[in-house]
Tab-separated table of N, CA and C in Angstrom:
chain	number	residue	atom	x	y	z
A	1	UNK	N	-14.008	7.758	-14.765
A	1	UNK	CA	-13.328	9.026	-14.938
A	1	UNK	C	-12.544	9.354	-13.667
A	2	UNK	N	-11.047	9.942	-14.245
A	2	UNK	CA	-10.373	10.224	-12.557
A	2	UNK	C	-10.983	11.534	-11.850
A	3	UNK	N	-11.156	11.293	-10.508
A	3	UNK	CA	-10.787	12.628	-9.987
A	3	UNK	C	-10.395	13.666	-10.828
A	4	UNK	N	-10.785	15.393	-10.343
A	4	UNK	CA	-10.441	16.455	-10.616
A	4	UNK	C	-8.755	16.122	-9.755
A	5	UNK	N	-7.933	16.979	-10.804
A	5	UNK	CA	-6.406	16.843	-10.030
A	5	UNK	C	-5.463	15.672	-9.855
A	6	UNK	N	-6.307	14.466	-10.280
A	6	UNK	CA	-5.151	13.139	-10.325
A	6	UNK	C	-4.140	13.051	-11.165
A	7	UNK	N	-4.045	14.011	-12.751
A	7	UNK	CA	-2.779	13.701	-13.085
A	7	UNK	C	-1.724	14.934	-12.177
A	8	UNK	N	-2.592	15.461	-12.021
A	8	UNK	CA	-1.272	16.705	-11.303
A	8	UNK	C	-0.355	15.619	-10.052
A	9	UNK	N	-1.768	14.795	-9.341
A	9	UNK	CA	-1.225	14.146	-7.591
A	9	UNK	C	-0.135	14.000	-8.264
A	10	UNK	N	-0.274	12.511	-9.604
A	10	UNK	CA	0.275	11.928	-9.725
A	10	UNK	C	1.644	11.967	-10.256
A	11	UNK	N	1.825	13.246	-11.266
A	11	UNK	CA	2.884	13.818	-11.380
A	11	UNK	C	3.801	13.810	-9.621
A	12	UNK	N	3.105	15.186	-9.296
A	12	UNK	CA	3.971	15.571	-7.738
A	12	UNK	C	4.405	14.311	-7.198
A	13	UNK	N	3.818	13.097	-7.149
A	13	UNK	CA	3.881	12.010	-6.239
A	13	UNK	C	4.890	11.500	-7.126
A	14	UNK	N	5.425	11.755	-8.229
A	14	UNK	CA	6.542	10.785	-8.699
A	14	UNK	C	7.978	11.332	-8.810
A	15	UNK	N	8.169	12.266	-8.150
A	15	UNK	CA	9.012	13.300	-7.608
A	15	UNK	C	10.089	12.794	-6.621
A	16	UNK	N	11.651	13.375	-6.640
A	16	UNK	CA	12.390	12.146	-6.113
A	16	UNK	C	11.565	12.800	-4.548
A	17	UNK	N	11.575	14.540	-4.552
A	17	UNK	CA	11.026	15.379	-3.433
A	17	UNK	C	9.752	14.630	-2.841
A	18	UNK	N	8.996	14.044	-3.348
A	18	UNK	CA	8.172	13.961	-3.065
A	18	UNK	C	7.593	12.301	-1.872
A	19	UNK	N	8.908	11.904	-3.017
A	19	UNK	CA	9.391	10.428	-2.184
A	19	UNK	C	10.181	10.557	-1.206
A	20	UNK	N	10.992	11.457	-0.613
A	20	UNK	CA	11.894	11.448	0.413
A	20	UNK	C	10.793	12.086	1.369
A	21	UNK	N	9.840	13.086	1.245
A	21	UNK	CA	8.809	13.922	2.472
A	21	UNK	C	7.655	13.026	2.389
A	22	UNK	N	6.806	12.159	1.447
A	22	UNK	CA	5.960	11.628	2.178
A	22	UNK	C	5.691	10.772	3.105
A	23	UNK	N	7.055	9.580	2.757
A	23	UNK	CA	7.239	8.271	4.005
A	23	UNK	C	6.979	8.801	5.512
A	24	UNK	N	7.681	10.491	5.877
A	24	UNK	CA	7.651	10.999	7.229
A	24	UNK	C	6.748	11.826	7.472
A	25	UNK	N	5.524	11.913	6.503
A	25	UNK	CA	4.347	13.201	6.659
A	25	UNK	C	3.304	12.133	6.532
A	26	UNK	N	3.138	11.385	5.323
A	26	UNK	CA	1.412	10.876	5.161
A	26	UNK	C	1.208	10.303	6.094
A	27	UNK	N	2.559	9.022	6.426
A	27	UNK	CA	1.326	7.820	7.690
A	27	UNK	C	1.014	8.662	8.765
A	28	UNK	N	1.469	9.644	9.608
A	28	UNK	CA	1.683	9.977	10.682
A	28	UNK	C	0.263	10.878	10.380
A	29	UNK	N	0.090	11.341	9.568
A	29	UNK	CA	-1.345	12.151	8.984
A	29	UNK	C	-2.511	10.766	9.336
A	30	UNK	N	-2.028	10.296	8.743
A	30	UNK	CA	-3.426	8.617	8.406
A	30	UNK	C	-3.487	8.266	9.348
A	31	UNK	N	-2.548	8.135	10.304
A	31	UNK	CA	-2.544	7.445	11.606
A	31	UNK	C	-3.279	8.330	12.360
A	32	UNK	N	-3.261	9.819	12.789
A	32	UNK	CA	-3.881	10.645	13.493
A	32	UNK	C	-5.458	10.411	13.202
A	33	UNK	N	-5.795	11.227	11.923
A	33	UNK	CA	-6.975	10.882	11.569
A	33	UNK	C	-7.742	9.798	11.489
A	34	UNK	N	-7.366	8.608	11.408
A	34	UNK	CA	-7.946	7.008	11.221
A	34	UNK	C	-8.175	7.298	13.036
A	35	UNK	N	-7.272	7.412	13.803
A	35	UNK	CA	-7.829	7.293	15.122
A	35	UNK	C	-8.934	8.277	15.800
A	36	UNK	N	-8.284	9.368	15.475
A	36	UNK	CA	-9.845	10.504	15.773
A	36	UNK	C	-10.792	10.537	15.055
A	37	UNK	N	-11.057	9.691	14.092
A	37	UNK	CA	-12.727	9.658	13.394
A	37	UNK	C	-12.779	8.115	13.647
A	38	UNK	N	-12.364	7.307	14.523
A	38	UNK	CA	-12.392	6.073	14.837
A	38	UNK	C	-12.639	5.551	13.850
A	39	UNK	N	-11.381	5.516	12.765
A	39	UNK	CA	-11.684	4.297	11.690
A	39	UNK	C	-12.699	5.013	10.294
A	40	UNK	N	-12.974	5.748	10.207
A	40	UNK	CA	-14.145	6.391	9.230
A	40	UNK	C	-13.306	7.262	8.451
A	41	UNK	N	-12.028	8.016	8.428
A	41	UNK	CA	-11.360	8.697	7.440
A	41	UNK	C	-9.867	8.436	7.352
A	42	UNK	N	-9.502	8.132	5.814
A	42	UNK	CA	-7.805	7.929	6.182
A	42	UNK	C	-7.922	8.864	5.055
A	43	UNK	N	-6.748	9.942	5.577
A	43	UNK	CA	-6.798	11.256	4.713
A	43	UNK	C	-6.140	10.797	3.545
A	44	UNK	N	-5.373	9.998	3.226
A	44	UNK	CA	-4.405	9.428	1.436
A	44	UNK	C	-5.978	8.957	1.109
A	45	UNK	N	-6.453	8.246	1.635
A	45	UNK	CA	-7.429	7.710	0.614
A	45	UNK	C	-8.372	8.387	0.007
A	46	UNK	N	-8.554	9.739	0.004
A	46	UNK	CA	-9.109	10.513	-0.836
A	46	UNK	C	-8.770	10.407	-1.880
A	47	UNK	N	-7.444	10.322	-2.304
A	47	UNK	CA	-6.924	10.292	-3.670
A	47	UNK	C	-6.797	8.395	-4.242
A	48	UNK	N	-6.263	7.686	-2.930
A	48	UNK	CA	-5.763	6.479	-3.718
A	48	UNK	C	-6.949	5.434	-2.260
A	49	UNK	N	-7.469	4.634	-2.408
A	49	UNK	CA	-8.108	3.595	-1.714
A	49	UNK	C	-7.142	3.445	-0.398
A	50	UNK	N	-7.086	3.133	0.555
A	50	UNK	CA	-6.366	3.096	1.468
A	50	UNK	C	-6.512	2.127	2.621
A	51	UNK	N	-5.579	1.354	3.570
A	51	UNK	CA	-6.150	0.588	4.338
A	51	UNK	C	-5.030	0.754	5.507
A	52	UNK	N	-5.407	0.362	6.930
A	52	UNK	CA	-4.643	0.234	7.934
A	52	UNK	C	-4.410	-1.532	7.822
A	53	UNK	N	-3.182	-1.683	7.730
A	53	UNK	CA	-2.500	-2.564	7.843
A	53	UNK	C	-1.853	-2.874	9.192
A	54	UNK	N	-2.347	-4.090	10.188
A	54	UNK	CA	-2.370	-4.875	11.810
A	54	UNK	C	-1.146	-6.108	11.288
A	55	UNK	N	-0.509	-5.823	11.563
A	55	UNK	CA	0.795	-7.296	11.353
A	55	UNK	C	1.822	-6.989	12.098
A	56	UNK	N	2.378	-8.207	12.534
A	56	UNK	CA	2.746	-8.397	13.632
A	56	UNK	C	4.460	-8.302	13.356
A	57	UNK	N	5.573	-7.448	13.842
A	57	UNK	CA	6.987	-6.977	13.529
A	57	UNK	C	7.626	-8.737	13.397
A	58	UNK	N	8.157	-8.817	12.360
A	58	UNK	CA	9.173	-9.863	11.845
A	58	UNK	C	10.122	-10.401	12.911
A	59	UNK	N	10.445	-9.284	13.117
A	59	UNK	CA	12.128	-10.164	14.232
A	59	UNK	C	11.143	-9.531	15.689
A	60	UNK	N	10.573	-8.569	15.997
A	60	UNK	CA	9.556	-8.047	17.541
A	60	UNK	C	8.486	-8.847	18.146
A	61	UNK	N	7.618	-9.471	16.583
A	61	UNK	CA	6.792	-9.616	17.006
A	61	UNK	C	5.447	-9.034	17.652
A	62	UNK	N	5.797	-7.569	17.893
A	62	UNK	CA	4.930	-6.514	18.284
A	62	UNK	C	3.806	-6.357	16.747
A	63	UNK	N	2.435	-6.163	17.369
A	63	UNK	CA	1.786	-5.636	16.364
A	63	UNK	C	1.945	-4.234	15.616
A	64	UNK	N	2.477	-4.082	14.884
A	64	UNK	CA	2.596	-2.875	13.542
A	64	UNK	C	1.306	-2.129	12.904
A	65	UNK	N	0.648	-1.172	13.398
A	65	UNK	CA	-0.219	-0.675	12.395
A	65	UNK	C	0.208	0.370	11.243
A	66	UNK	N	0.040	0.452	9.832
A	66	UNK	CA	0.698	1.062	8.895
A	66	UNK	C	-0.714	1.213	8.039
A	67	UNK	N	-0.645	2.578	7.860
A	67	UNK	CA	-1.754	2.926	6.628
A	67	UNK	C	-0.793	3.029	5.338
A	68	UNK	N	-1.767	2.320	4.498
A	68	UNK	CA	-1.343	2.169	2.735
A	68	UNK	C	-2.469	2.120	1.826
A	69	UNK	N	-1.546	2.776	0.806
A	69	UNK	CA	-2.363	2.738	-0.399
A	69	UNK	C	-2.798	1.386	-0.076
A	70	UNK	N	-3.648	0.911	-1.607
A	70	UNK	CA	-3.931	-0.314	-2.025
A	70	UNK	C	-4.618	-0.218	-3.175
A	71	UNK	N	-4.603	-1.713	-3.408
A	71	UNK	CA	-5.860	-1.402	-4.919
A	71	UNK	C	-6.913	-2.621	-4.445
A	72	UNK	N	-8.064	-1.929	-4.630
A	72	UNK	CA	-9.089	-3.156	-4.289
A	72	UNK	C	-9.615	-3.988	-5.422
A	73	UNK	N	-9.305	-5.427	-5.249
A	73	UNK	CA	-9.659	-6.241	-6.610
A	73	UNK	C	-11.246	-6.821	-6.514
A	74	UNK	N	-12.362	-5.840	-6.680
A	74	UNK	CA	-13.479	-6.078	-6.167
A	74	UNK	C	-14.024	-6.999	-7.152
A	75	UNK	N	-13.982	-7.602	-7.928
A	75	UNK	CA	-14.317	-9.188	-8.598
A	75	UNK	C	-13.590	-9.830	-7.831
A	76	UNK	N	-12.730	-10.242	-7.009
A	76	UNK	CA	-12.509	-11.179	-6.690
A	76	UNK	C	-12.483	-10.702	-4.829
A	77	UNK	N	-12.972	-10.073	-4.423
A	77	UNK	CA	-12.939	-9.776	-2.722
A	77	UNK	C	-12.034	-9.451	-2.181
A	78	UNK	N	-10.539	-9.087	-2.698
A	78	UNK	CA	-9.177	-8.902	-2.209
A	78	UNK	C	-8.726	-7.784	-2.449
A	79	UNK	N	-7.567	-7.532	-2.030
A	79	UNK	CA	-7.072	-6.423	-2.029
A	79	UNK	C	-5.446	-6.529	-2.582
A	80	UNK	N	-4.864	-5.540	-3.395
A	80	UNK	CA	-3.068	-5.772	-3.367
A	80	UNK	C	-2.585	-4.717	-2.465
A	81	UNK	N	-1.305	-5.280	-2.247
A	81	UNK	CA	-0.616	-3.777	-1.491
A	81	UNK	C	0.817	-3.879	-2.398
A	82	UNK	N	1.434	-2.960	-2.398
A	82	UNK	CA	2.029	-2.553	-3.568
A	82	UNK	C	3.472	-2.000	-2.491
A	83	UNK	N	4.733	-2.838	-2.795
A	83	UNK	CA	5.169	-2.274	-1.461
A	83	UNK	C	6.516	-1.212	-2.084
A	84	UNK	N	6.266	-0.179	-2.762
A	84	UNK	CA	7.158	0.601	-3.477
A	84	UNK	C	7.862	1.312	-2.841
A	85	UNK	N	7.663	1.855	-1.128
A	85	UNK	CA	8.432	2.558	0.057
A	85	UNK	C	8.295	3.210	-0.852
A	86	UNK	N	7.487	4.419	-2.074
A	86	UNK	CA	7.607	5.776	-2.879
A	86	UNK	C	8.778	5.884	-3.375
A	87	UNK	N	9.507	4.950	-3.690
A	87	UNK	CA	10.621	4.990	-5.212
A	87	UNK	C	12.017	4.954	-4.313
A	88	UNK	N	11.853	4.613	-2.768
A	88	UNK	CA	13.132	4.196	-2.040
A	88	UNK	C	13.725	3.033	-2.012
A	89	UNK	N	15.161	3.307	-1.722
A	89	UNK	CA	15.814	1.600	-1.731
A	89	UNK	C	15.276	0.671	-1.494
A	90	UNK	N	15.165	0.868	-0.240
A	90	UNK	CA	14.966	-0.916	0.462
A	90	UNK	C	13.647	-0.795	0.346
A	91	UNK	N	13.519	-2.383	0.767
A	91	UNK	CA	11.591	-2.917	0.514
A	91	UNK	C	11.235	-2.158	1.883
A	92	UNK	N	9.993	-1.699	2.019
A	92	UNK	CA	9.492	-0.933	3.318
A	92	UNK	C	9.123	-2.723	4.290
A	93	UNK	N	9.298	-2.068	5.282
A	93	UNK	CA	9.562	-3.148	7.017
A	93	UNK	C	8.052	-3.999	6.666
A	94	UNK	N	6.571	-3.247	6.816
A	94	UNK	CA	5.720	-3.966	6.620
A	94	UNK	C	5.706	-4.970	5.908
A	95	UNK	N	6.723	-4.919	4.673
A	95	UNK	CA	6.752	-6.627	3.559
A	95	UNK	C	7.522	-7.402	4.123
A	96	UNK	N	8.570	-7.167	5.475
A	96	UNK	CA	9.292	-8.180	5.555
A	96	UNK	C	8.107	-9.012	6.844
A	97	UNK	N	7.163	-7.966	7.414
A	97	UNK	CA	6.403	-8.350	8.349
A	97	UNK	C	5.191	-9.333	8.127
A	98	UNK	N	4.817	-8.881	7.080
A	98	UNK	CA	4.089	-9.961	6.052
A	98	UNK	C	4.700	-11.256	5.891
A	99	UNK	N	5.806	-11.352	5.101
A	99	UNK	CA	6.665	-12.557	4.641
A	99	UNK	C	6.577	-13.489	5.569
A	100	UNK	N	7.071	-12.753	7.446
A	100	UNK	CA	7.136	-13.619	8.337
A	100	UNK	C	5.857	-14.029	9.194
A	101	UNK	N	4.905	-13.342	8.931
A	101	UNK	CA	3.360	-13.434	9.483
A	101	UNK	C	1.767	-12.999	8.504
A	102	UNK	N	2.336	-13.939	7.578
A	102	UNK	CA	1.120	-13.332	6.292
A	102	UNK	C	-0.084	-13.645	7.037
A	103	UNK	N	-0.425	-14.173	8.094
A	103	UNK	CA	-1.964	-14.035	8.883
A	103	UNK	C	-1.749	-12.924	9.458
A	104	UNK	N	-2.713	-11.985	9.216
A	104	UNK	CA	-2.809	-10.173	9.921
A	104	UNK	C	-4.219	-9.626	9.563
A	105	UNK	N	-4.313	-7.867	9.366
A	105	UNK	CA	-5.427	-7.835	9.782
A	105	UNK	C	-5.423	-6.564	8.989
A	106	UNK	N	-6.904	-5.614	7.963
A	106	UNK	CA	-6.588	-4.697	7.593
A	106	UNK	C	-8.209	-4.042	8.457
A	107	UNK	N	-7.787	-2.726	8.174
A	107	UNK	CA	-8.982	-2.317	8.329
A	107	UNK	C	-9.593	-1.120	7.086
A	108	UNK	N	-10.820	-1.710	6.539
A	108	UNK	CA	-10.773	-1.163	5.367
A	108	UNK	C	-12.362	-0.389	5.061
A	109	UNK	N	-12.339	0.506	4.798
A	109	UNK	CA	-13.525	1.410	5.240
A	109	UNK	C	-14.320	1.474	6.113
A	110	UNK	N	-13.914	1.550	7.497
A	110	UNK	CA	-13.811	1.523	9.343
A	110	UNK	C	-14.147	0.092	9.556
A	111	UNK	N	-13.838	-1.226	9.040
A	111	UNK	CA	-14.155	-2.304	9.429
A	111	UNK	C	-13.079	-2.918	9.256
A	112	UNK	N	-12.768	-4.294	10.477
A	112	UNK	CA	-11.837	-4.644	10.747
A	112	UNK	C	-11.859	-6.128	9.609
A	113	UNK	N	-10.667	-6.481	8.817
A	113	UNK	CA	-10.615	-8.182	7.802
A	113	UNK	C	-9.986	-8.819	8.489
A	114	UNK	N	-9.905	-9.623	8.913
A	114	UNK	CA	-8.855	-10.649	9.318
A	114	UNK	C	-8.400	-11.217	7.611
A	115	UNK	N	-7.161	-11.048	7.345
A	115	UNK	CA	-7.048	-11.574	5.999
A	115	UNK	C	-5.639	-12.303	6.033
A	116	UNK	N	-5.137	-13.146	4.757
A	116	UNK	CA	-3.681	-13.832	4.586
A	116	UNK	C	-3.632	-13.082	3.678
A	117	UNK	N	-1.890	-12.430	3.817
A	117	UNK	CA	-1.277	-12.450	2.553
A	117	UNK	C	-0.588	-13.040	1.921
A	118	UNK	N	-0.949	-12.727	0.444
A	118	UNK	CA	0.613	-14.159	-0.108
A	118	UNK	C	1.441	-12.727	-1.396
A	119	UNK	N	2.564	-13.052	-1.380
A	119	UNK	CA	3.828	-12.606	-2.327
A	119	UNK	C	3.584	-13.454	-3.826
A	120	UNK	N	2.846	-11.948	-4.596
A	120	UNK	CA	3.062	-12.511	-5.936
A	120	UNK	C	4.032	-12.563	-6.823
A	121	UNK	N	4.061	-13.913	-7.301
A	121	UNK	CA	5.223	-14.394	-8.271
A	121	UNK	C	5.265	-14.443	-10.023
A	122	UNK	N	6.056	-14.450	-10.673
A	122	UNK	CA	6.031	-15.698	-11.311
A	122	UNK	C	4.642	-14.325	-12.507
A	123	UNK	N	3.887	-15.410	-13.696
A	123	UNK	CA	2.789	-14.296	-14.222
A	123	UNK	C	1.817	-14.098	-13.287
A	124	UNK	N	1.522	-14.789	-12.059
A	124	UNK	CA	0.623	-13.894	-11.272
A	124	UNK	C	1.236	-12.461	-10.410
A	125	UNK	N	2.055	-12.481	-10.807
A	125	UNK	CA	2.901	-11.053	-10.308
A	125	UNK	C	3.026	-10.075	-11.640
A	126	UNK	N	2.780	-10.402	-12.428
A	126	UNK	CA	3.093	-9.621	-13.917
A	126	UNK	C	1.853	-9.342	-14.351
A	127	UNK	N	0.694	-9.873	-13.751
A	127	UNK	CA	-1.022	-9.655	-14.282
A	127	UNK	C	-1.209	-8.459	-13.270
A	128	UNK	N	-0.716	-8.576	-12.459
A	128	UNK	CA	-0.893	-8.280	-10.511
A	128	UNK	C	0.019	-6.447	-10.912
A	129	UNK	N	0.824	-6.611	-11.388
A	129	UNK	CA	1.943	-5.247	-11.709
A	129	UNK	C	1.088	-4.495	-12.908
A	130	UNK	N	0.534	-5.130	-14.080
A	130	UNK	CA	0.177	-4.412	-15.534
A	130	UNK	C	-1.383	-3.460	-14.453
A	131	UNK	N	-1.912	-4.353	-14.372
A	131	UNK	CA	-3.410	-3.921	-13.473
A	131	UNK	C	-2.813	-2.813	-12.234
A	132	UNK	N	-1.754	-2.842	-11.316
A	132	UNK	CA	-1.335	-1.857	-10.734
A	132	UNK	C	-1.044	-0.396	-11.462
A	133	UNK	N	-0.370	-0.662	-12.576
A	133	UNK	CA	0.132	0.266	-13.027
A	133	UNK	C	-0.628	1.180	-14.169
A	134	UNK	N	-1.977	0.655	-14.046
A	134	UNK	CA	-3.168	0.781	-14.731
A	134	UNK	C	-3.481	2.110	-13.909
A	135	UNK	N	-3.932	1.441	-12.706
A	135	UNK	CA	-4.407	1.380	-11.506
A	135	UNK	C	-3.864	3.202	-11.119
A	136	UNK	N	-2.781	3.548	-10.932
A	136	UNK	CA	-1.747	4.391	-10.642
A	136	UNK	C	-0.048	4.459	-11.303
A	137	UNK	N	-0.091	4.879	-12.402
A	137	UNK	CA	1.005	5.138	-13.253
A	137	UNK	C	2.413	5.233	-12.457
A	138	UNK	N	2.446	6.089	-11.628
A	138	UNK	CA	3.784	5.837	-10.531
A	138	UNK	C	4.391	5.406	-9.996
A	139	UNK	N	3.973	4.196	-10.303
A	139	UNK	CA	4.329	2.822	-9.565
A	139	UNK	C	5.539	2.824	-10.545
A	140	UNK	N	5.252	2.999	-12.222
A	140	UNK	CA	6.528	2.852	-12.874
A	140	UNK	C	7.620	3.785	-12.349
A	141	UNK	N	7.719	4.801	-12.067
A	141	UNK	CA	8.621	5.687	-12.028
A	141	UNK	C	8.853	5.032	-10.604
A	142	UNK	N	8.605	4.464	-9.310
A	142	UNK	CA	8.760	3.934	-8.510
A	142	UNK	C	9.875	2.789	-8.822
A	143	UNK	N	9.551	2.113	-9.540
A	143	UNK	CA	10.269	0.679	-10.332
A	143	UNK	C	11.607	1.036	-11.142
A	144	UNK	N	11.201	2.329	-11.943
A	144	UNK	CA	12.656	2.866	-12.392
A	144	UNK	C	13.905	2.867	-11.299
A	145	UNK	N	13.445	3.838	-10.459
A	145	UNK	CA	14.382	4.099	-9.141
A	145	UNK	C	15.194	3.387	-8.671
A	146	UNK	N	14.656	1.639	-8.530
A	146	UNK	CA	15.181	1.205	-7.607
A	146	UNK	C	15.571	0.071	-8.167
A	147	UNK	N	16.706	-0.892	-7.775
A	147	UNK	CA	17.195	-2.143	-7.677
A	147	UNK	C	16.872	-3.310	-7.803
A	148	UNK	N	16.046	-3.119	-6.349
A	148	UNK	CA	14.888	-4.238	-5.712
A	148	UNK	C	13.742	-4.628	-6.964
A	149	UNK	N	12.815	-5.417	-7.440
A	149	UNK	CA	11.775	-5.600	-7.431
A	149	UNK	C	10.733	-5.176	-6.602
A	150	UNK	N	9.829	-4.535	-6.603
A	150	UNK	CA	8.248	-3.881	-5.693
A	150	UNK	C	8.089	-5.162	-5.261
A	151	UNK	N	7.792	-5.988	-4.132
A	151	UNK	CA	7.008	-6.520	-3.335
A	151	UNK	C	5.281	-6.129	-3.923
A	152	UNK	N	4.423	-7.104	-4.239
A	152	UNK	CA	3.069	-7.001	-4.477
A	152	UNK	C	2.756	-8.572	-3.669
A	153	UNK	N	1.838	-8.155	-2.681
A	153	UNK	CA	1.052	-8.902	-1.939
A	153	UNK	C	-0.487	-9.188	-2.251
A	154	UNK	N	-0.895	-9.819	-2.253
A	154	UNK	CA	-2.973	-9.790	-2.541
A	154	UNK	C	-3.285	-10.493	-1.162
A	155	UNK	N	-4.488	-9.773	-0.391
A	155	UNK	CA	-5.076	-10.237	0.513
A	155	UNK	C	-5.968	-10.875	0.514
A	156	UNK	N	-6.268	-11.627	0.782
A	156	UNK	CA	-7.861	-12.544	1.163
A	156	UNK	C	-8.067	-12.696	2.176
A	157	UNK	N	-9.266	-12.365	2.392
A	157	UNK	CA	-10.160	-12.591	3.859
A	157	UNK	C	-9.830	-14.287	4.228
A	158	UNK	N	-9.605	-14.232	5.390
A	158	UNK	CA	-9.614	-15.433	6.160
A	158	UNK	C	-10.768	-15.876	6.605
């Protein structure tokens, strides 16, 4: 059974409003809090599972930390990340950071994974999207929006 209030989130969250103010309000929220409860609260994940994402900048090379949704595929030990940037153009920076360094690192209910990601294709990207969109309905209205194809990654522990 969902949460009290998930079809309302989920409405608000599929909002063009809602996609242009969260990219510059939630991480900067997740990021504060994940550091002052050292790792023990990421405020999105009340509503959606959530993880700090450690990968290393594409063309920098600098390590990147980014809190994100996710969906946890707990039959099989992994995780997806779903890279929708909330129904904006371009693919968000973390997928191109992946692409070029799929060895990285999440941290996922205050514990650190060393995990690989890989870019799903092909019907393991179409099993990977139906189960997302199961998962959190907004993803479609995300997919409407835009051009691009969503980027969907699955992690496995290394």
């Amino acid at each position: 059974m969902a949460p009290p209030g998930i079809k309302l989130v989920q409405k608000v969250s599929s909002t063009r409003t809602f996609g242009r103010l969260a990219p510059h309000v939630i991480p900067v929220l997740d990021r504060t809090v994940h550091r002052l409860t050292r790792g023990k609260v990421l405020l999105s994940a009340q509503m959606l599972p959530g993880v700090i994402l450690s990968v290393r900048g594409a063309k920098s090379g600098i390590e990147r930390r980014t809190p994100l949704a996710c969906m946890p595929e707990e039959e099989r030990g992994t995780w997806l990340l779903i890279g929708s940037n909330f129904g904006r153009p371009g693919h968000p920076a973390w997928t191109a950071n992946l692409l070029a360094h799929p060895d990285a690192g999440i941290n996922w209910r205050g514990a650190d994974v060393p995990v690989t990601a890989r870019l799903l294709e092909g019907g393991e990207r179409e099993e990977a999207w139906a189960a997302a969109l199961k998962f959190w309905p907004p993803y479609a209205t995300y997919q409407r929006r835009v051009d691009r194809e969503i980027r969907l990654f699955r992690l496995e522990r290394r």
